Structure formats: structure tokens, C-alpha cells
Amino acid sequence: MKPPSRPYHHGNLRQELLRAAEAALEARGVQDLSLRELSRELGVSHASPQRHFATKQDLIDALAIMGFERLSSVVGKAAEARGQDFKARLTKAANAYVGFALKHPALFALMFEAKRRPGMRPELRTALMAAFSHVPKILQEGQEAGKIVAGDPHSLALTLGAALHGLVAMSIEGKIRGTSLKAVVPKTVQHVLTGLNTNKT
Amino acid sequence: MKPPSRPYHHGNLRQELLRAAEAALEARGVQDLSLRELSRELGVSHASPQRHFATKQDLIDALAIMGFERLSSVVGKAAEARGQDFKARLTKAANAYVGFALKHPALFALMFEAKRRPGMRPELRTALMAAFSHVPKILQEGQEAGKIVAGDPHSLALTLGAALHGLVAMSIEGKIRGTSLKAVVPKTVQHVLTGLNTNKT
DNA sequence: ACCTGAACACCGTTCAAGT
DNA sequence: ACCTGAACACCGTTCAAGT
């Protein structure tokens, strides 16, 4: 019956705030994110987030960082796929990317909004770069195996990135209902590879 | 010296609000759009916008509608280009699209955010459909001339739309600094046309 | 170190009232 | 028809104070 011995509060308020914020984000959108509302939901005072996130923007940045870390993990795993050939790994990575975006559309939008904003925080920059390091790495291996044109792998990856980004944008709006994404993603990869002068299939 | 005979105020407050809102949007972002601030700037009471825009979201929707109308006008003009061949017109339309997005990045983002939101207002839907009617029309003419595969022109246009959308996203972030957009857009058009099985150049 | 409670300056929205 | 002024319920942020 002793009051559940948290001295003032549960100690991991930071994590709880992030969790609650993500839920609220996907449920009601960034516009309606409210620190006071989150505080109410967690049963703490409205000033308590301040220690963990100096400003509302800091909470949002933290969500973006978390998102990029998850994206990196999910794409990285897909990209590893030992024993698979070049194109199969690229396709898996692309599927993982698109899958993440469709599963967390609001978080994904927030991440790219953060990406767009100038004056990025270092942690954000790091998380972002990690997430976008996998595809260039695969492309580089493709180059070394002579399966693809030479050139900066990062630039090449941008071409694929642009195509996938557009695909995601369209399908989030439900425009690609007819043909399933599972079918469209490999086509897009093949498509871009053709554009990159693949000289072997 | 008579007080400048506007009975209460200038009569076209609606237009002024839209104009001021667009400026504030590009200068400070959607997040920081404030009806009260706009009212102050125009020298009216903070309650006066209500007659013209029942809610802040209505102002934002009106901005989106205005944006799609302008986009439609600019792409439509590029797409007409009498006497030009199929691919040239497509390229011009693509350039106009990308040019608009880069010239008004915040408005463009707002437009696509509005596009994403469910329960679109009819005027928004109309403006949006008009803006996206030009490319399918060109593609259809390409089909009739036998220069491109059969299929729903709207679906085909989505492929081009996705590619351009991705391109815009990347270049707004300044990622395509190396190669100029002017060079990349025609390549993308050619690229997609190849994907659409162009059988004649 | 972490949280509270009161305070401050801002919002969007509503509404009776003025012209 | 269009605008005002006061009021209401909400914000984010700050800060002294509590544990």
C-alpha cells in the first residue's frame, strides 16, 4: 500500500514522453502535438518535460532521430542479407524503406521535414547519415563487381532515393491501390538500375 | 484629409490575408502561421479573419487551392507549347513543375500536405485535379501517336509524377547541387519514357 | 537530478455589439 | 455584409521552490 515508491516520478519520463509523442503523432498529426497534453496523459506536471526536452522542437527532433535510427536498423538488416546477389539486396533494402514509410507515415513525414530544416543538430545529422549509408554501400559493391556504372555511390543512391521517395509519396495518398507496392518496388529498382547502365543482369 | 473612406476596412481583406499568409508561410513556415499576427500586420482586429476563413485550417486550405491553381496554370502553359513534339512538351511541363516547387517550397509542401489529408474540400479536389490533368493529356496524345505503351494515362503519369516528386524533394534539400536541375529533369523524363516502353525516339 | 505550481505572453475561436 | 472588443479555453516557456 505504500505509494509506488517513485521518489517524485517514474524516472524514465524521457522514454515515456517519446513513446506517447509517437502515438499522438500518428493518431492526430504533428500540428496537434501538445506537451501539456502528453504531460496530462502521463500524469506529470506540464513543466516536467523541460528537463528532458528544453523545447517542443527538441522533442520533435528526438522523434526524428529515433525514426532515422529505426529506419537505419531496418534497412541495414535488409541490405545485409548474406549470400544474396546485388540486385536482390538492393530490392530488399528498397522494400524495407518503403515498408517503414508506409507503416509510420506521420513519423516518416516528420523525419523528412527535419531533414529539410537548416541547422540540423549533430545527433540528427549522424542518425540521418547512418540511415542513408546502406544503399550507397550496396551500390559500391555493385560497382566493384562491375555490375554498374562508375561514379559517386552517394549520387547514384540519390537517383534510387528520389524514385523511392516519390513512390512512397504516391502510395501514402493511396494512389497506387491498383498495383500492389510489392510489385512496383522491384520494377522501380530494375528501372533505376537500367538508368544506371547496368551491363549485366 | 478625410479618413480614407473605407467604411470599416479595405473590403478585400480576404485577398490581403492570403497574400500576407503566403509571405509569412515562405518566411517562417506553416508552424508559425498566426491569424492574430496576420491581423496585426494588416491593422485589423484579430477576430476579423473569421468572416473570410471560418477556421485557420480554412486559410491553409485556401492557400493550397491557390497554389494548385497557379501550378496548373504554369504547367498547362508549358504543356501546350504548340508545334512542339511529344517529348519536348513533356519535358517543358516537367521543368515547369519542378520550377514551381523550387520557387515556392513552403507552399508546395503545404499543397502536398493538404493532398495527403483525408476529407478534402471539393474546391481543393477540383484545383488539384486540374493541376494534374496536363501530363496525362500529353501522355494520351503520345499513345494516340503510337509513341508510348497503352494503359491508363493517369497511371502512367503517376510514374512520372513520382520521379519528379522525388527529384524535387532531393533538390529542395540542396542535394543535387553538383548537376543542375535543368540537366537532370530531361534525363528523368527520358528515363521514365524508356520505362514506359517508348518505341520511337 | 528531477519534478511542481504559479505566472507570463501568446494562441484560435466564439459572440454580442457596433457600422 | 463586415468588423470590433471582450471573453474563454488552450498553448509553450520560465522560474522559484520543493524532494
XYZ file of N, CA, C and O in Angstrom, chain B residues 20 33-34 76 81 86 95 110 119 175-176:
44
model
N -0.619 38.007 -47.386
C 0.229 38.080 -46.191
C 0.555 36.686 -45.660
O 1.679 36.421 -45.206
N 2.518 30.166 -38.683
C 1.414 30.982 -39.192
C 0.473 31.301 -38.036
O 0.026 30.420 -37.324
N 0.167 32.599 -37.878
C -0.719 33.007 -36.797
C -1.748 33.999 -37.325
O -1.399 35.051 -37.876
N 0.198 23.984 -67.347
C -0.669 23.967 -68.522
C -0.069 24.739 -69.673
O -0.057 24.275 -70.819
N 2.490 24.531 -75.595
C 3.634 24.707 -76.499
C 3.393 24.160 -77.901
O 4.011 23.194 -78.328
N 6.047 15.652 -78.871
C 5.633 14.962 -77.657
C 6.620 15.089 -76.497
O 6.292 15.600 -75.420
N 9.707 20.563 -66.347
C 10.509 21.693 -65.881
C 9.668 22.733 -65.153
O 10.091 23.296 -64.140
N 3.018 22.582 -48.329
C 1.664 22.749 -47.795
C 0.631 22.121 -48.728
O -0.330 21.479 -48.278
N -10.627 13.659 -46.465
C -11.758 14.582 -46.365
C -11.488 15.926 -46.992
O -11.732 16.962 -46.382
N 20.473 18.682 -52.424
C 21.323 17.512 -52.595
C 21.830 17.377 -54.024
O 22.738 16.620 -54.301
N 21.190 18.112 -54.927
C 21.563 17.942 -56.333
C 22.355 19.167 -56.790
O 22.207 19.656 -57.887
